[in-house]
Short mmCIF file of C-alpha atoms in Angstrom, two decimals:
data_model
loop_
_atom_site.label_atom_id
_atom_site.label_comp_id
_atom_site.label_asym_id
_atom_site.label_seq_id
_atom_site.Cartn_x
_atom_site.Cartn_y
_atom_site.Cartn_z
CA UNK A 7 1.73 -108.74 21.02
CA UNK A 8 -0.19 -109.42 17.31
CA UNK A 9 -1.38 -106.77 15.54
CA UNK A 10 -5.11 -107.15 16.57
CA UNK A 11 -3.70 -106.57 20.06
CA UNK A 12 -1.78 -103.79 19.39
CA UNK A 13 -5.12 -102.18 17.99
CA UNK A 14 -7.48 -103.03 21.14
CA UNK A 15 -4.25 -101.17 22.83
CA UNK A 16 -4.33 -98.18 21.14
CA UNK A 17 -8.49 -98.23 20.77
CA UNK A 18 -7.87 -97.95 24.57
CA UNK A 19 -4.96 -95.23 25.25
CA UNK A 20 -4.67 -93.64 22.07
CA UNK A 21 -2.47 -93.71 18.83
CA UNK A 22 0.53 -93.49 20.90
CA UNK A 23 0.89 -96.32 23.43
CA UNK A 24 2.81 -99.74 21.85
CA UNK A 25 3.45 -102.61 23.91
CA UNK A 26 7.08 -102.56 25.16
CA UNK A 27 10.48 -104.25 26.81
CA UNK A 28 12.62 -101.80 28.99
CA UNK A 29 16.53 -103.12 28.86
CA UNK A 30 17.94 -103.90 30.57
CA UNK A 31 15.75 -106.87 32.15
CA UNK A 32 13.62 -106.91 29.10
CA UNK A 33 10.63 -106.05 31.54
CA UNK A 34 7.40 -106.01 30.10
CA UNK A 35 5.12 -102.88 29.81
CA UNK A 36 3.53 -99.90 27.77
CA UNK A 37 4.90 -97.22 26.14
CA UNK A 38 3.38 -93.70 25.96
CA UNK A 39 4.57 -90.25 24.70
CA UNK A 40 6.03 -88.31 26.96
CA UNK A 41 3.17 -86.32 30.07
CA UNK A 42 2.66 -83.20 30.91
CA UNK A 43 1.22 -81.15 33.41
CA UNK A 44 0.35 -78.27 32.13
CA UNK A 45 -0.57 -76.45 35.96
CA UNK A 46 2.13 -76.10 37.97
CA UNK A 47 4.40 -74.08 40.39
CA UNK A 48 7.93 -75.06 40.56
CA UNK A 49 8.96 -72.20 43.29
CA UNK A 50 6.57 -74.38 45.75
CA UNK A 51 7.46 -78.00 44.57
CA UNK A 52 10.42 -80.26 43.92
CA UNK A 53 10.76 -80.48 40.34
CA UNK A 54 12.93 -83.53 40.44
CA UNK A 55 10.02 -84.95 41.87
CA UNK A 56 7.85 -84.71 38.81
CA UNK A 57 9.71 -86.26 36.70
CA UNK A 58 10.38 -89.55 39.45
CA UNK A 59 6.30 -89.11 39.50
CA UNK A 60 5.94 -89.96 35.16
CA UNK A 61 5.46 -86.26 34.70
CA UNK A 62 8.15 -85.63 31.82
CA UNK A 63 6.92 -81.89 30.94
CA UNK A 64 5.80 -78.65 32.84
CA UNK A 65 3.76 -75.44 32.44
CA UNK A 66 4.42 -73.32 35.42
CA UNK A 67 1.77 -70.76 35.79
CA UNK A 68 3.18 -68.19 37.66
CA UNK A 69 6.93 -68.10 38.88
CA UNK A 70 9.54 -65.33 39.21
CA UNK A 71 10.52 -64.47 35.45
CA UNK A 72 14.13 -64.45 35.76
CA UNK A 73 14.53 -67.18 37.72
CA UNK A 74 12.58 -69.35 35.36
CA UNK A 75 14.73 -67.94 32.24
CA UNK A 76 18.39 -68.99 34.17
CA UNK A 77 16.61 -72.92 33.96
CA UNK A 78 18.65 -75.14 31.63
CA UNK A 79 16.65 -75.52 28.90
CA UNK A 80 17.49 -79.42 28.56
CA UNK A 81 16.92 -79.70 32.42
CA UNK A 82 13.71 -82.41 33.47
CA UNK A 83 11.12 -81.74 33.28
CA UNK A 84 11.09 -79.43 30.31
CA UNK A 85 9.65 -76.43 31.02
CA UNK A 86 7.55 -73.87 29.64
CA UNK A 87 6.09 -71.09 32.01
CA UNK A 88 4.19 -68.00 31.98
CA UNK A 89 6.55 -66.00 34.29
CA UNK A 90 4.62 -63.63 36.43
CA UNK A 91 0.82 -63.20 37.28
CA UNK A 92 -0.88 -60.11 35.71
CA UNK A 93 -3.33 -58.34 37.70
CA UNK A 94 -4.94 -55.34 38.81
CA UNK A 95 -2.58 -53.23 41.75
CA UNK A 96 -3.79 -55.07 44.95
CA UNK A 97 -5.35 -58.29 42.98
CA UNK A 98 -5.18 -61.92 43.46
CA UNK A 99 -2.16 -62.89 44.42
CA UNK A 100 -0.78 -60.27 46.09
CA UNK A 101 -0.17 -60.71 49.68
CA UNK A 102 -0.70 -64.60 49.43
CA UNK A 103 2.52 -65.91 51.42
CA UNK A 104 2.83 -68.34 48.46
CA UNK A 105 3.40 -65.55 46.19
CA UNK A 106 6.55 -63.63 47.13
CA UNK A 107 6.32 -60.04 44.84
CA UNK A 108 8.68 -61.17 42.14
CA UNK A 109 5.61 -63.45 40.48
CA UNK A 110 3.31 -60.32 40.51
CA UNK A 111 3.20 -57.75 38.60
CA UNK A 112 0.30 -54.82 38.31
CA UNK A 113 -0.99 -53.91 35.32
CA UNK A 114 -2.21 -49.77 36.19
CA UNK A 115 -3.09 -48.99 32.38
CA UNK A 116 -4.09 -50.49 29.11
CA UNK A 117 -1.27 -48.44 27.30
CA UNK A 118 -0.19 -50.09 24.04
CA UNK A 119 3.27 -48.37 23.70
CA UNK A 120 6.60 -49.95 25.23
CA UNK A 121 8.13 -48.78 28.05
CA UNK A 122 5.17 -47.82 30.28
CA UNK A 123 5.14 -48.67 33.79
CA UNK A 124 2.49 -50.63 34.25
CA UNK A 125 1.36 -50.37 30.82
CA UNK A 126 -0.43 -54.24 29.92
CA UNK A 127 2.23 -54.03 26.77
CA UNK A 128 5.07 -53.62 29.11
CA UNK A 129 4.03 -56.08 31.36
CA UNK A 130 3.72 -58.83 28.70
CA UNK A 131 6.85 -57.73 26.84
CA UNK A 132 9.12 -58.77 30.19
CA UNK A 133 7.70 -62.04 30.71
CA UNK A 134 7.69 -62.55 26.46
CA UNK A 135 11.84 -61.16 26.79
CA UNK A 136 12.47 -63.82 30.12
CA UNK A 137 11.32 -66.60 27.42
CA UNK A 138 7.59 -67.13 28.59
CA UNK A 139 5.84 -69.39 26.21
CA UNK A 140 2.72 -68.10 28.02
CA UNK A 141 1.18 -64.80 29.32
CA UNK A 142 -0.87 -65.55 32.66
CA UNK A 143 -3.51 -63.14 33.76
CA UNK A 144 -5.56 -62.90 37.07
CA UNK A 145 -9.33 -62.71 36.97
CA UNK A 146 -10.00 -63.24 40.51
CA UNK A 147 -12.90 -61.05 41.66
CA UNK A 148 -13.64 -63.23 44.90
CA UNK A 149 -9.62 -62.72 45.92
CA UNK A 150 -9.54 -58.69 45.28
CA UNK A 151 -9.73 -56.11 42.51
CA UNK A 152 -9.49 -56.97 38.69
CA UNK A 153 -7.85 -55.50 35.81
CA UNK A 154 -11.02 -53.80 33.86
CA UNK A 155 -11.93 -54.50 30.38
CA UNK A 156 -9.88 -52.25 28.45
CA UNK A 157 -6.81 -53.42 30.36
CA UNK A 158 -7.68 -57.56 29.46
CA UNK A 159 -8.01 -56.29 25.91
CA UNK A 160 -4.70 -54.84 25.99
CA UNK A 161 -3.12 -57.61 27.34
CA UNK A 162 -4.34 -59.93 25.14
CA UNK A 163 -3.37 -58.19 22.31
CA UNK A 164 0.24 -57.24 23.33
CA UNK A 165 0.86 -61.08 24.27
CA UNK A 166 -1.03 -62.45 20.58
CA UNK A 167 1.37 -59.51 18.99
CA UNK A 168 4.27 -61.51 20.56
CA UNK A 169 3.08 -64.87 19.05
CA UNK A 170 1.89 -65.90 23.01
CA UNK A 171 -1.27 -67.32 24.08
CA UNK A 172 -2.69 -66.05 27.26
CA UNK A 173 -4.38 -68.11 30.36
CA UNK A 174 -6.28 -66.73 32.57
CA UNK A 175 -7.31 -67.99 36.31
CA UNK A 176 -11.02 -67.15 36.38
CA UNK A 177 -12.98 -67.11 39.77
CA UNK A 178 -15.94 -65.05 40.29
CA UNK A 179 -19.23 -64.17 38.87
CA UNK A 180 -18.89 -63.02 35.36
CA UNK A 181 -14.97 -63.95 34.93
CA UNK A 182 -15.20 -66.75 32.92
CA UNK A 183 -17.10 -64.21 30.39
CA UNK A 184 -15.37 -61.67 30.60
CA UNK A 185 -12.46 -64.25 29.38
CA UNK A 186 -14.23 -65.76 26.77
CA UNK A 187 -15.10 -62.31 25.32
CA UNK A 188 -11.65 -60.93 25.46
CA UNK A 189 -9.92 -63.75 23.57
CA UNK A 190 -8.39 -65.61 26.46
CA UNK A 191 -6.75 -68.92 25.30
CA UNK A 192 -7.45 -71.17 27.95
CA UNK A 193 -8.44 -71.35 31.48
CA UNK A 194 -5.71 -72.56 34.32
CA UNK A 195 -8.68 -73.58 35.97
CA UNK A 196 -12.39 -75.66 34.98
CA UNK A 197 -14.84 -72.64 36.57
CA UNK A 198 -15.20 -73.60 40.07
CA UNK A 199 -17.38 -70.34 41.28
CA UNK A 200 -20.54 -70.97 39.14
CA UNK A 201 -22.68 -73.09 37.13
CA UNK A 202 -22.08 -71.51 33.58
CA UNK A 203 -24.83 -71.00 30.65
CA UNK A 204 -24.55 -73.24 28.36
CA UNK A 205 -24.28 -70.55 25.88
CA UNK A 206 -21.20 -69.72 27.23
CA UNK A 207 -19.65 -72.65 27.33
CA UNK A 208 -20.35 -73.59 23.35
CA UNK A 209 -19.04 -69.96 22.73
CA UNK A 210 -15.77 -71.03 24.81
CA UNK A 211 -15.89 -74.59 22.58
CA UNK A 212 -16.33 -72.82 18.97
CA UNK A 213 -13.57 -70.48 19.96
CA UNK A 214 -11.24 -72.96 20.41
CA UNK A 215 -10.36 -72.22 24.36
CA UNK A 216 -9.11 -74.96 26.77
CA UNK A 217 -9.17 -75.57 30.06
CA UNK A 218 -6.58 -77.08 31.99
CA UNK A 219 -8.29 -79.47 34.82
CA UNK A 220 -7.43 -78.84 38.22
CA UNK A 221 -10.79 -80.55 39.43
CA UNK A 222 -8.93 -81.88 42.68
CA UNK A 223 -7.36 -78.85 43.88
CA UNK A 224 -8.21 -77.97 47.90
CA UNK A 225 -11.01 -75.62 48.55
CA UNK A 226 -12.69 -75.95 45.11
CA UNK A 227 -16.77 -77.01 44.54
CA UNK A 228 -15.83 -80.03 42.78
CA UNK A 229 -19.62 -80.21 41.59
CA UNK A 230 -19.74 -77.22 39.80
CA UNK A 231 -16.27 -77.55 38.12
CA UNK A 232 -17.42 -81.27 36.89
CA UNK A 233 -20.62 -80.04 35.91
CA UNK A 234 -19.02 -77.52 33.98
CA UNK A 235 -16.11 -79.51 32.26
CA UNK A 236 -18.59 -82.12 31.96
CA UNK A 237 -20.52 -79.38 29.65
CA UNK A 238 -17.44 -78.02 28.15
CA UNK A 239 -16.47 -82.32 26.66
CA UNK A 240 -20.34 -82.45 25.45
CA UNK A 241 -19.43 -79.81 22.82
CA UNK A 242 -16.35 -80.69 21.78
CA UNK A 243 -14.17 -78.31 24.23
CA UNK A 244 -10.12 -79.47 24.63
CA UNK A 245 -9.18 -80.52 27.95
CA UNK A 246 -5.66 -80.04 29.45
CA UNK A 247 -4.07 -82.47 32.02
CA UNK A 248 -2.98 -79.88 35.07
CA UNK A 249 -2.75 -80.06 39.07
CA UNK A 250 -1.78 -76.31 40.66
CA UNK A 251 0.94 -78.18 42.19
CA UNK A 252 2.39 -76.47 45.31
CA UNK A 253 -2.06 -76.06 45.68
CA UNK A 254 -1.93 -78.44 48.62
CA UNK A 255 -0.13 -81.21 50.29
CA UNK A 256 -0.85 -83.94 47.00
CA UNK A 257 1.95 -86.05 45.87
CA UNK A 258 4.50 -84.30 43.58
CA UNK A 259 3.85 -86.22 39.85
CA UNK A 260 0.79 -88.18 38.73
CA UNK A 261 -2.14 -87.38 41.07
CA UNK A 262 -4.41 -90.26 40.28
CA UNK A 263 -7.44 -88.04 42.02
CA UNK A 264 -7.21 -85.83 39.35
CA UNK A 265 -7.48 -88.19 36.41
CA UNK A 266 -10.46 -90.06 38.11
CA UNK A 267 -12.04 -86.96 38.05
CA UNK A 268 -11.65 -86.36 34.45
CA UNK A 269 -12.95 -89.55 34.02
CA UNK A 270 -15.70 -88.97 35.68
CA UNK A 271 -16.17 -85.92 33.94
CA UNK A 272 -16.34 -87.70 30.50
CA UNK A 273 -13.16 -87.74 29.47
CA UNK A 274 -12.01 -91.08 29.27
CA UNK A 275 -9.42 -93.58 27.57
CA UNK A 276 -7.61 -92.27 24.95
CA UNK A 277 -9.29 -88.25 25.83
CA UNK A 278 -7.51 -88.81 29.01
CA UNK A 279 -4.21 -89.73 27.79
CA UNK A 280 -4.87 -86.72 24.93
CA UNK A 281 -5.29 -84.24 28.17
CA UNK A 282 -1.27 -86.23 29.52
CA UNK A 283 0.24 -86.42 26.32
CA UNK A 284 -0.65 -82.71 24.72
CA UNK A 285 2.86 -80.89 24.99
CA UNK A 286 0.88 -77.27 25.01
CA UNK A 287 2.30 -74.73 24.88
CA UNK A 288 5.17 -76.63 23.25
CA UNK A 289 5.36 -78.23 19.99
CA UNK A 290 6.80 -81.07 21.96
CA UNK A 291 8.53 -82.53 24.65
CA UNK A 292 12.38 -82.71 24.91
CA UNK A 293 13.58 -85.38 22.50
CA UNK A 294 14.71 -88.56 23.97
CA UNK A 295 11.99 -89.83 26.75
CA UNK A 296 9.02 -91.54 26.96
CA UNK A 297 6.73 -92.72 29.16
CA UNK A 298 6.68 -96.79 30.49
CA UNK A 299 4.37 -97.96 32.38
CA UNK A 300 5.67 -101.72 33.35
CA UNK A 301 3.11 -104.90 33.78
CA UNK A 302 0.00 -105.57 31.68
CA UNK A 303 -2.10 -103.03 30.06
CA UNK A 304 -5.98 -101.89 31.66
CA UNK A 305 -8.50 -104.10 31.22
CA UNK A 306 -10.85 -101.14 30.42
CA UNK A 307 -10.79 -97.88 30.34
CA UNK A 308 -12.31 -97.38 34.16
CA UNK A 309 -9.27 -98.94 35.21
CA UNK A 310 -6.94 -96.41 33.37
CA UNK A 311 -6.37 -93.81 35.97
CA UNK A 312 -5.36 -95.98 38.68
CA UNK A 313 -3.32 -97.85 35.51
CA UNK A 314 -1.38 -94.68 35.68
CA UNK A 315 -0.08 -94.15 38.36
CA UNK A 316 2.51 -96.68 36.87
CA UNK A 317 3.94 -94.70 35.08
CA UNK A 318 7.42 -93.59 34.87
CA UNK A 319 10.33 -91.27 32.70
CA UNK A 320 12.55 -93.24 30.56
CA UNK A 321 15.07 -92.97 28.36
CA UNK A 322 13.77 -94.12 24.93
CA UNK A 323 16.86 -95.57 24.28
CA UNK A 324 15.94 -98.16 27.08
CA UNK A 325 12.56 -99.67 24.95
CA UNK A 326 12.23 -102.11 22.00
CA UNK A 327 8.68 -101.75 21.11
CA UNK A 328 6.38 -105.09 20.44
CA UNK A 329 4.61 -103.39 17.00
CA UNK A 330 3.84 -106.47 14.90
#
């Protein structure tokens, strides 16, 4: 492919993707860096089945601790998880038969010292010791009782003190707030409950938060959560590829109704692939894969979610890359 070809490429998917052969056959195709979804739950899906879907990376968002720290670490997809959901004693998602106890813990106190039961310092400190790159906290107030403000403060400070960023499922008048104004690092979830102020969402922007996807999840308004990524992308807010897989009976890998709805939202050609190809919270992907997608590039960017569901893991070892 000549050089001017190469750029019209990469104008289209990003920096990353080069025209490419896969050996054996020499079969024609693109190469991207290596995808991630960055909403997942492996107790509730195959994981082999991720990676067969073109998904080469993994942020599972509430799992049993211990069982997450036994994974190999060079296993595929690489993983990075959160361990267990925080919450308030009786909160979202206790009692959900898709949430056996070992993912939940209760945070009863805001207590900063090690050791307490129940203290939000104790709680983070287990899932930071199982090897969570990630501290996950419930703010569900339309699924039960929330941890109160002094609690979320403490929380978020015991996980920063550990070098962790925290997520936090929002749903619920007032949650997304409350998030913002505690420090919360990104969202697991675009707000789906309400239409937020526009204030609110420039604060979220200007701090830095992200928000992973999940606009095609069952049950959700899909209106308001477009409206409000939609708002998020106008002023500048990072968007994270993610799916709540194990959400739903949706194909295990690339769901193609989630990328047409970030493009719908705004976030389009090589933004899309940036939301894919981010290896949050990782500083990358296990070394040695890539992504191919085999046959002709898109013709435009509309096409490239569809495009997509192409694509596949590969060894890199298997491409010879068409750069000049």
């Amino acid at each position: 492919m000549p050089g001017r070809d190469v750029e019209a490429l990469q104008a289209l998917l990003g920096p990353g993707a080069l025209p490419s052969r896969r050996r054996p056959a020499a079969e024609r195709g693109v190469t991207l860096p290596p995808l991630t979804d960055h909403h997942v739950h492996l107790h509730l899906i195959d994981a082999a089945a991720l990676v067969r879907g073109g998904i080469a990376g993994a942020v599972d968002l509430g799992g049993d601790p211990a069982l997450l720290a036994r994974r190999a670490a060079a296993s595929m997809p690489h993983v990075a998880y959160a361990g267990a959901f925080l919450t308030a004693p009786g909160g979202y998602p206790f009692g959900r038969p898709w949430a056996p106890d070992a993912i939940v813990r209760a945070v009863t106190s805001a207590d900063p010292a090690p050791g307490v039961a129940g203290g939000a310092r104790t709680c983070v400190d287990e899932q930071a010791d199982a090897g969570a790159s990630v501290i996950k906290v419930s703010l569900n107030a339309d699924g039960g009782p929330v941890i109160d403000d002094p609690a979320l403060d403490a929380v978020v400070s015991a996980a920063h003190a550990r070098g962790l960023p925290v997520v936090a499922h929002v749903e619920g008048a007032g949650t997304t707030r409350r998030a913002v104004e505690a420090g919360v690092d990104v969202l697991a979830h675009t707000p789906f409950t309400e239409v937020l102020d526009p204030e609110l969402v420039a604060r979220a922007a200007l701090a830095g938060q992200r928000w992973i996807s999940t606009l095609s999840i069952p049950g959700i308004d899909a209106g308001i959560a477009g409206a409000n990524l939609s708002a998020f992308v106008d002023v500048g807010g990072r968007v994270l590829y993610g799916t709540d897989l194990g959400n739903g009976d949706r194909p295990t890998g690339i769901v193609v109704e989630e990328l047409v709805a970030l493009h719908r939202a705004g976030v389009r050609g090589p933004d899309l692939l940036a939301t894919l190809t981010d290896p949050w919270p990782l500083a990358r992907i296990g070394a040695g894969v890539a992504t191919f997608v085999a046959g002709p590039p898109p013709s435009d960017a509309d096409a490239v979610p569809e495009w997509l569901a192409g694509a596949r893991v590969v060894p890199e070892e298997e491409l010879i890359h068409d750069e000049s």
